[in-house]
Amino acid sequence: MNNNINACLRGEHDSYILPFLWLHGEPKERLREEILAIKNSGLREFCAESRPYVQFCQDQWWDDFGYILETARELGMRVWLLDDRKFPTGYANGYLEDPSRAHLRKRLIREFQSEAVGPMKQAKIYVGGRVDAKKGEEILQVIAYRHTDAGEGLDWRTAIDLTPTLRDGMVLWDIPEGVWRVCTTVKAGPPDVEGSRFHYYIDMLNPDSCRAMIDAVYEPHYEHFAEYFGNTFVGFFSDEPGFLNVNNTYHNTLGLMYSPYPWRDDLPALIARSAGVSEETVRLCLPALWEDLGEMTSLVRMHYMEVVTGLYRENFSFLLGDWCREHGVMYIGHVIEDMGTHMRLGYGSGHFFRALDGQDMAGIDIVLMQDIPGVHGHIHRAPLADGGAAEPAFFRYTLPKLAASHAHIQPLKQGRAMCEIFGAFGWAEGLPYMKGLADIMLASGINYFVPHAFSPKEEDPDCPPHFYNGGKNVQYPLFKNLMDYMGRCAHTLRGGIHRADVAVFYNAEGEWTSGANRPFHDVCRALTQHLIDFDIIPADVLETAQVEENKLRINGESYGALIISHSEILPADRLSCFARLARAGLPILFTDALPARAAEGTDIADLLPLYEAVTLDRLPDALRARGLCHVSGEGKGLETLRFYHVSKDGEDIYLFSNEDIRGEVDAILTLPQGGDCLIYEPWDNRCYRASAPEGKLHLRLEKGNMLFVVFGTDIPANIPPMMHEAARKPLPLRFDIAIKDEGDTDFRTVAEDADLFDISAPDRFPRFSGEIRYTAALTAEDGYTVLDLGEVGETAEVWLNGTYLGARINAPYQFDLKPALRSGENALEILVRSNLAHRRRDRFSSYIQIPPTGILGEIAVCKYEA
């Protein structure tokens, strides 16, 4: 019998969930109540969030956090800490506000332009009028280029450095014939004006500036609480650090006119070394960060991003991570990833993998309606920047795979992939919605979770839902059921080697070079929807990867091909790396078309025959034709079926999840393994036996549900066969119905001997949020031993003749009657807990539908057979 499942059956799975506990300076008794609410949810650790705590790292904080650590130790719990006073991480608790540390604040460059027409002798161009010396701005250089024939293109070969002529804001120039653009590059201070959101944030390009995080936050906590480090205190959590050179956009790419970009004075030398050109060439072509300088545009932009993301990795990610490991704790967190931000500047960190390389877990977040269960093919609206559009191709099919892939390929992560989840969806996000999100993450390989959030603040309006809410969240009693379920799922997969089919290239470079390119999240969606599993692999890892028996081998993982989304321009070293892998026998497939050129202008003609171009719509079939896909199927619902496969100790464990919330999966799957198998249903925490003769597994999976299939494990003789519904009979029950509003202590009867109805209907109780109790007499039907409540809003618990039959938070709302069923008449009691948004009408809840309240039916009893 599988050891991990055995542990789950005994209730002994490890800890994988660490919710946020928001702190505002509440009394200690209130803090203890909320910590006990976390523990009573079956959780053994939590992350203290300091963002709302005004006195962070002051006397009251040391007193409160010391109390939290002491309480956690007493209760056998562990504590993490979100590592800053302001959001996002990088404020360093105001360390850079001190004028004596102004030299540590971030530096930026920006550009503005003037136009000039020649010929004209002794022309003067006033470039000082758009430079604010009071803010510490100064002109770095002034370069002129002749316009090409069309558009805004400039001929970099005509570059004339006018900087030596600069006097008192004026340059002097004998303008040659033609139309010229004069590009003035300005060294600027922190973003916007003093007091703006990111003005005092650390500079990711400056190691001394990044050190402020250690000096202002990490070291003081060690000085106060060293005795807890490595036992009760587990580590620090960085929340969405980034370059932060601009605000309010996910699309801060290079090439945006007037945008400021991160800077330090030796960047031209570093870019030159990376690109293999002279520093003088880089300086003359530096305006390519904004301008179209022909073939030099891709070189400058590519290697600028190469350099700054490498500096972020070393100066910030590994600085904090190494400090934590030296002090016996861990370093985790995530960056802003939204809609490609993970490979851009601004809110982003420039490169997802480099930004998190120093952490002990790979990390992402799913908040703010970034994913909506049931929406997998349409862009939907969400309270996000840049117009509020959420693309499932990214949030559903790519984002969680970024974290899971990082966990697989980097030994430091030890397989740990974390997701901050559930936050800022509004009170409309009840437990069914939460389970849907959790299943999507689990099916992608996420195995650690940071639920957002427990808050001790009375009626906290900040980013609901709050799971306990001072005991007022009527669904809180079943939150433990969800946490146990997620923990069991994570534990079932723990320690296994992920079995992917192919690798997808992390193609930040395709965008960095500014050529035509297809986002690689399109590839991720196409593969997922055709039952092809993958990891996302960055160039840094591919450089040292080996090919054995035509398979790409990385940290115990293997991949049958490397898929690269279409990129007109890629750097020469990446193309050479792909060629090395191809010569070793690995198929290299570009979607749609092969690259046209290298960013550095080197000849790539001899490399192109080593690659193959396949249109995206043909890619799944092309991979199957090569025999690279180990799961296939025929039947109903395959387009919404997800799987995740690991191997461990001779066993093969498959997670199968139906991400559709409307229809079931009923299909015959073909797997490499066959024969007897163990079925594990993690919600009910029960096992069954089944068979897949010659690798043919008949999979029936209800809407929004998940199960595990295990091959190669011993199956005890007492494990019953897997059962499926064979027949059903509607039950025309009539109920006595009583409701208890949120905050009330007693039920009040609202209907007797009644049909079912929506409790929150406009003509009933439209602002009701609470519990509904249904009682009725159920007459036993011979052989029909499963009760199906049909549609329920939102959670259901059932008692039969006083015996508790369990709880369900999503369809199918089915309950096994056998433990309490007797012939004749039976006393049936059902308790339903409603969605809270009917009463708590917060702004976040306006983005998703709010379900009806209570049991809507059709109620039936079902007969099950093997």
PDB file of C-alpha atoms in Angstrom, residues 86 97 105 190-200:
ATOM      1  CA  LYS A  86       4.827  48.232   3.232  1.00  0.00           C
ATOM      2  CA  GLU A  97      14.057  57.551   3.920  1.00  0.00           C
ATOM      3  CA  ARG A 105      17.980  54.856  -3.577  1.00  0.00           C
ATOM      4  CA  PRO A 190      13.726  57.326  -7.866  1.00  0.00           C
ATOM      5  CA  PRO A 191      10.345  57.042  -9.622  1.00  0.00           C
ATOM      6  CA  ASP A 192       8.120  60.119  -9.838  1.00  0.00           C
ATOM      7  CA  VAL A 193       8.372  62.644  -7.024  1.00  0.00           C
ATOM      8  CA  GLU A 194       9.498  62.312  -3.438  1.00  0.00           C
ATOM      9  CA  GLY A 195       6.792  60.643  -1.406  1.00  0.00           C
ATOM     10  CA  SER A 196       5.544  58.545  -4.320  1.00  0.00           C
ATOM     11  CA  ARG A 197       4.861  54.873  -3.804  1.00  0.00           C
ATOM     12  CA  PHE A 198       8.288  53.543  -4.817  1.00  0.00           C
ATOM     13  CA  HIS A 199      10.497  56.537  -4.074  1.00  0.00           C
ATOM     14  CA  TYR A 200      12.228  54.967  -1.078  1.00  0.00           C
TER      15      TYR A 200
END
